[in-house]
PDB file of C-alpha atoms in Angstrom:
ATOM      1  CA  UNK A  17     120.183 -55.825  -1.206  1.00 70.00           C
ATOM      2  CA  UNK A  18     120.115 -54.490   2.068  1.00 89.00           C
ATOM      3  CA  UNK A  19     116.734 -54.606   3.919  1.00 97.00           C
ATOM      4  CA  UNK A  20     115.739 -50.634   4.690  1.00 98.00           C
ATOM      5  CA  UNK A  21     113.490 -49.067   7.025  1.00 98.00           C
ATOM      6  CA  UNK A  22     111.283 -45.779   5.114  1.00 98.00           C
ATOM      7  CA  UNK A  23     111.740 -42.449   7.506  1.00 98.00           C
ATOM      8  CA  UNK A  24     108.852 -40.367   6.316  1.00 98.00           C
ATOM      9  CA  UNK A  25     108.713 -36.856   7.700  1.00 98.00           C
ATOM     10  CA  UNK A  26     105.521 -34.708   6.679  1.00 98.00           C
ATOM     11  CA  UNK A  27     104.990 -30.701   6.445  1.00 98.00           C
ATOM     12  CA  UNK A  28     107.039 -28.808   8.059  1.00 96.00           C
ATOM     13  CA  UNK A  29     109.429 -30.926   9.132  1.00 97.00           C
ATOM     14  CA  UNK A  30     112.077 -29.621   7.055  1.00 95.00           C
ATOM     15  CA  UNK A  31     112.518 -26.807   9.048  1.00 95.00           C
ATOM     16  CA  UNK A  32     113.277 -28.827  12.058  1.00 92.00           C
ATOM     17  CA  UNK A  33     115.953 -26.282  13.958  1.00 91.00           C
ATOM     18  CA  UNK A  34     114.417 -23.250  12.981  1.00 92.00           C
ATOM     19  CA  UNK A  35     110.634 -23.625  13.259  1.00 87.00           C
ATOM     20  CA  UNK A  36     109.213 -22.875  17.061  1.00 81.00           C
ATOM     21  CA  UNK A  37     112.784 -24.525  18.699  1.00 82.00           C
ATOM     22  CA  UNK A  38     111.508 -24.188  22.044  1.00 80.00           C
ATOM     23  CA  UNK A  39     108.619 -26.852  20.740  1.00 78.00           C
ATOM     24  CA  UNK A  40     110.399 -28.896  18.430  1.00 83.00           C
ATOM     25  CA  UNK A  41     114.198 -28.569  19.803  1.00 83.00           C
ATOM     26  CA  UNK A  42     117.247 -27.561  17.805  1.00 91.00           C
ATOM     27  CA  UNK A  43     118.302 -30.041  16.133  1.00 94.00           C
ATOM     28  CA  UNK A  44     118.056 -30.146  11.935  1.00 96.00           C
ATOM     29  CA  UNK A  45     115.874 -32.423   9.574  1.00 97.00           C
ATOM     30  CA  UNK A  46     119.263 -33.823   8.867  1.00 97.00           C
ATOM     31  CA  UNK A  47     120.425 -34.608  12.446  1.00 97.00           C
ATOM     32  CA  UNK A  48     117.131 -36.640  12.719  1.00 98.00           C
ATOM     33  CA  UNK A  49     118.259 -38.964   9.687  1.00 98.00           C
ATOM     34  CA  UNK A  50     121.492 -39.850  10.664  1.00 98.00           C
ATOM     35  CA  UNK A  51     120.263 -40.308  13.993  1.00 98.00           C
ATOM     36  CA  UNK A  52     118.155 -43.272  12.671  1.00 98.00           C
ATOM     37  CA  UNK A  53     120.756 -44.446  10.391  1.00 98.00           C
ATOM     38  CA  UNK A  54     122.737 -45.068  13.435  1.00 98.00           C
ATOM     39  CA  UNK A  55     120.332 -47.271  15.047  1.00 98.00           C
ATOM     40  CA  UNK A  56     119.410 -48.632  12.323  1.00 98.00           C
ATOM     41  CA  UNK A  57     122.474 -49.993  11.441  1.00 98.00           C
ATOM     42  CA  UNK A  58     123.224 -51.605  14.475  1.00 97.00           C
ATOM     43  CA  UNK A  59     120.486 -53.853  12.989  1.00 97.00           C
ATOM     44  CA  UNK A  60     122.507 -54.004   9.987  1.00 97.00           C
ATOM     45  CA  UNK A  61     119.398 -52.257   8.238  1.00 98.00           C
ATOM     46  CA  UNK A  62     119.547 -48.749   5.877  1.00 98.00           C
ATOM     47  CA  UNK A  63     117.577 -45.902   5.980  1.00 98.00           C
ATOM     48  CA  UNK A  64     115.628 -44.015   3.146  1.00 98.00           C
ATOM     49  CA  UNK A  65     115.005 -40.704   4.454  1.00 98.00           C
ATOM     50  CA  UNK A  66     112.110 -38.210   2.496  1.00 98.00           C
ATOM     51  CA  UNK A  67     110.318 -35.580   3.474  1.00 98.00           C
ATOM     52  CA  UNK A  68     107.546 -33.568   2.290  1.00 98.00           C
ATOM     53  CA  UNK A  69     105.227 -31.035   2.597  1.00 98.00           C
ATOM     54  CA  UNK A  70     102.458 -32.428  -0.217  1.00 98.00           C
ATOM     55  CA  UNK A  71     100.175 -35.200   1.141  1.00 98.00           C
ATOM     56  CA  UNK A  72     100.196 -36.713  -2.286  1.00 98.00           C
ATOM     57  CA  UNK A  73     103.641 -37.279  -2.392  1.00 98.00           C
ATOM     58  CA  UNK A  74     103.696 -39.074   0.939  1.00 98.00           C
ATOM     59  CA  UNK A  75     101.169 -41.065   0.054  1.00 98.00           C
ATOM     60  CA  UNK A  76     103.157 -42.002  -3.071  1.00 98.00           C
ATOM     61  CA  UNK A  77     106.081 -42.945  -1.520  1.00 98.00           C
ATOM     62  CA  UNK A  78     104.124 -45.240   1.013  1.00 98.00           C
ATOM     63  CA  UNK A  79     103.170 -47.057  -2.121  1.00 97.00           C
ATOM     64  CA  UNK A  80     106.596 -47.606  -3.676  1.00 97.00           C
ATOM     65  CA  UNK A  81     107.224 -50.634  -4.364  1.00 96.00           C
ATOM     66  CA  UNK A  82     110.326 -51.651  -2.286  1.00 97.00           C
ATOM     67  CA  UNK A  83     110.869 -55.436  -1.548  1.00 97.00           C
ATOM     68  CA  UNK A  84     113.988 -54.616   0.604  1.00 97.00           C
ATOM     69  CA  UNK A  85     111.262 -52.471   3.183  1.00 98.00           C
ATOM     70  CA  UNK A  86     110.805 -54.108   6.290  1.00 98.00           C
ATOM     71  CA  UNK A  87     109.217 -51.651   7.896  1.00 98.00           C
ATOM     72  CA  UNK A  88     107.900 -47.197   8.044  1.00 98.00           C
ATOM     73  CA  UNK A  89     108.890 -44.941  10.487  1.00 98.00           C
ATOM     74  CA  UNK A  90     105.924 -41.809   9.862  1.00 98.00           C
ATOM     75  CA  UNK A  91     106.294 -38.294  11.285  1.00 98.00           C
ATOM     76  CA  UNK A  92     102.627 -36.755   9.679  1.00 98.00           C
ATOM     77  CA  UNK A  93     103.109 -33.715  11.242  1.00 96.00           C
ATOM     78  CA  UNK A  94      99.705 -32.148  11.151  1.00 95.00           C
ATOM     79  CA  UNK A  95      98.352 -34.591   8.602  1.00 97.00           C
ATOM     80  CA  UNK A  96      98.041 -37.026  11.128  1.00 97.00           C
ATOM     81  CA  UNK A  97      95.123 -34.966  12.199  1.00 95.00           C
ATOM     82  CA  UNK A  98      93.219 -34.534   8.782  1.00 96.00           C
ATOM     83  CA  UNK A  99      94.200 -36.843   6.287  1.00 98.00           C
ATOM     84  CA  UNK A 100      91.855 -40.017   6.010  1.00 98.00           C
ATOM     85  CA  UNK A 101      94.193 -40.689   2.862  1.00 98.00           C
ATOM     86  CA  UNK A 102      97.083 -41.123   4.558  1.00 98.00           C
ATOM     87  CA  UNK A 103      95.590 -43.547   6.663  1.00 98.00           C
ATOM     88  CA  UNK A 104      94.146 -45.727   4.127  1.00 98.00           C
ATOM     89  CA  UNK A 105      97.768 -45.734   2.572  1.00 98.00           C
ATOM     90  CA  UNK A 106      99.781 -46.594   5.706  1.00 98.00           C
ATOM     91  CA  UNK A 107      96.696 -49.558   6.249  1.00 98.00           C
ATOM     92  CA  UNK A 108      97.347 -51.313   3.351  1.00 97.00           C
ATOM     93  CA  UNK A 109     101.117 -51.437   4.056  1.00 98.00           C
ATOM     94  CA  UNK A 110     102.500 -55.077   4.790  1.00 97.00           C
ATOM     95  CA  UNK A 111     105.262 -54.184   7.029  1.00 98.00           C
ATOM     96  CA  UNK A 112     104.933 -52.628  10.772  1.00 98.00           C
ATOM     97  CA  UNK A 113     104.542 -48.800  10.620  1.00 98.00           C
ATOM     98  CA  UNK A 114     105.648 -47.109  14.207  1.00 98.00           C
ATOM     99  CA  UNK A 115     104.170 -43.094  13.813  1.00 98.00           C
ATOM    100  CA  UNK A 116     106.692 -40.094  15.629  1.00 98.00           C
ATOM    101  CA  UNK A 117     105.604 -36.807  16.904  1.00 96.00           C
ATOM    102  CA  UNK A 118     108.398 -34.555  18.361  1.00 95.00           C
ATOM    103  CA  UNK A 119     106.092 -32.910  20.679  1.00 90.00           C
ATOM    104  CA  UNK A 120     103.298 -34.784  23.646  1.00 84.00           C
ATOM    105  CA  UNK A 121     100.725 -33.733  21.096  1.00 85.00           C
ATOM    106  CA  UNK A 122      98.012 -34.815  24.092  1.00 82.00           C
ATOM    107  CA  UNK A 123      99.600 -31.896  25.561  1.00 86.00           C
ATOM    108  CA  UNK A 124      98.549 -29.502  22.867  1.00 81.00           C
ATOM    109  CA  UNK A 125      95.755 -28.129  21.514  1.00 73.00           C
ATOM    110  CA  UNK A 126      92.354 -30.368  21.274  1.00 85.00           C
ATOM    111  CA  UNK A 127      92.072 -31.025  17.609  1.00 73.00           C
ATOM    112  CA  UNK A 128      95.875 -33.167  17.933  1.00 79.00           C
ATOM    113  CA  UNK A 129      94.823 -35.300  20.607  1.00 82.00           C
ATOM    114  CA  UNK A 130      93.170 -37.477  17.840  1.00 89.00           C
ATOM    115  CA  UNK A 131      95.334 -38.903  14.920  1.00 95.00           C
ATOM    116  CA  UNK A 132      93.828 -41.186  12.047  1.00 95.00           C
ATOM    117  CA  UNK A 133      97.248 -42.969  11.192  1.00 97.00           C
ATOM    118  CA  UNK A 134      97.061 -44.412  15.022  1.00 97.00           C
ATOM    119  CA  UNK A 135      94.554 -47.116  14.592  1.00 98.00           C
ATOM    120  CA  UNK A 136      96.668 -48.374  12.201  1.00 98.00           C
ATOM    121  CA  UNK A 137     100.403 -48.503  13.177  1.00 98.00           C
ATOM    122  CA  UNK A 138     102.333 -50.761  15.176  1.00 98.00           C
ATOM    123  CA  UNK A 139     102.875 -47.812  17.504  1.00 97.00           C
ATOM    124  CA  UNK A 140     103.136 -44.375  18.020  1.00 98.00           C
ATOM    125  CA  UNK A 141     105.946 -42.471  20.242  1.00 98.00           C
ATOM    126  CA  UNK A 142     104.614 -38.979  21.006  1.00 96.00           C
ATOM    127  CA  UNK A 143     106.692 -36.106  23.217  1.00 95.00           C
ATOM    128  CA  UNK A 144     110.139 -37.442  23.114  1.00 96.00           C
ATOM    129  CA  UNK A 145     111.664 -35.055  21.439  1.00 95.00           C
ATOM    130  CA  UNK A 146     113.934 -36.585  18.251  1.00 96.00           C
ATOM    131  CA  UNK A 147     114.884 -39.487  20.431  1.00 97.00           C
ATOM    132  CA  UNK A 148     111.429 -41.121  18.900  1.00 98.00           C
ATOM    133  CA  UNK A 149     112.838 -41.376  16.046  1.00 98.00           C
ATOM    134  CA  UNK A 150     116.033 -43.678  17.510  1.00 98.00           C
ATOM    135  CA  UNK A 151     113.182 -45.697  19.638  1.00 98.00           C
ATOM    136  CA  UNK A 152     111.329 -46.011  16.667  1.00 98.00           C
ATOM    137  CA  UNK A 153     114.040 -47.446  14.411  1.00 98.00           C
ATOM    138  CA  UNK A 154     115.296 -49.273  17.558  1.00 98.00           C
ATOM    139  CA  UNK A 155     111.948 -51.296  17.673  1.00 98.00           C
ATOM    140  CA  UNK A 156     111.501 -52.181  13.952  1.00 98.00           C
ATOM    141  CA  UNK A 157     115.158 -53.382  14.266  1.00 98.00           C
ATOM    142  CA  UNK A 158     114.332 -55.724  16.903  1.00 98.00           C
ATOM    143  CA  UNK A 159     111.016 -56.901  15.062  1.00 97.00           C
ATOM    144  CA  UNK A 160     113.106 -57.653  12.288  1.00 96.00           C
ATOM    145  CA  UNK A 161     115.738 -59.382  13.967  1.00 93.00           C
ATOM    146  CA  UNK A 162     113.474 -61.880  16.063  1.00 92.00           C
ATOM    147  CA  UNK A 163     112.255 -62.581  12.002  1.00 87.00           C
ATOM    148  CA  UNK A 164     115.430 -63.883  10.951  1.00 83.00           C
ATOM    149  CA  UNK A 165     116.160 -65.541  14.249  1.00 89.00           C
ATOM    150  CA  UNK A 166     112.863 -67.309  13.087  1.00 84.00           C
ATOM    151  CA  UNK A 167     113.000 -67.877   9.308  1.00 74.00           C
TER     152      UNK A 167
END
């Protein structure tokens, strides 16, 4: 089985392209995935792509089991904000988590200068438009691969 990196996108996200453009840029939901799958498989590494807007279901899908998972890419969207659940989810995860926002959320309004996933990822890439996405997939390809150069 291939080893696959988790692309979680939260509320909202699915209308990437037509929701607030000038914010969030033009490009789709779907131009996001293959953007990672393209970076990702320059570390010979898949993608599983979901998105939703039902905190539940995220945090459902963060606790698939998946032994092929080597590591979460996480766009909350606003629930990085407000959901203490989410948190405790991504925490117990084994594998590095790196967390996305489209927009420099420290450039926006007060209550999303402060996210709860953040103490607890790897990383977070904030006001990069999609491109976080690629950098994000980028770096959990290169964690991966100095793994195997060491197992």
């Amino acid at each position: 089985m291939p080893q696959r990196v988790l692309l979680l996108n939260g509320p909202n996200l699915g209308e990437l392209g037509r929701r607030e453009p000038s914010m969030y840029g033009k490009e789709t939901l779907a131009d996001v995935e293959r953007k990672a799958a393209s970076a990702a498989a320059k570390f010979h590494l898949e993608v599983l792509a979901k998105q939703s807007n039902h905190e539940g279901q995220l945090i459902d899908w963060v606790h698939e089991p998946d032994p092929d998972r080597v590591g979460v890419v996480i766009n909350p969207g606003g629930l990085a904000h407000t959901s203490i659940v989410l948190r405790d989810a991504i925490a117990a995860l084994a594998v590095p988590v790196v967390e996305v926002h489209i927009s420099n959320v420290h450039r926006r309004e007060e209550f999303r200068h402060h996210s709860y996933l953040a103490p607890v990822v790897t990383g977070v890439i904030a006001g990069l438009g999609v491109d976080g996405y690629v950098l994000a997939v980028e770096h959990l390809g290169r964690l991966v691969a100095k793994t195997r150069a060491h197992a």
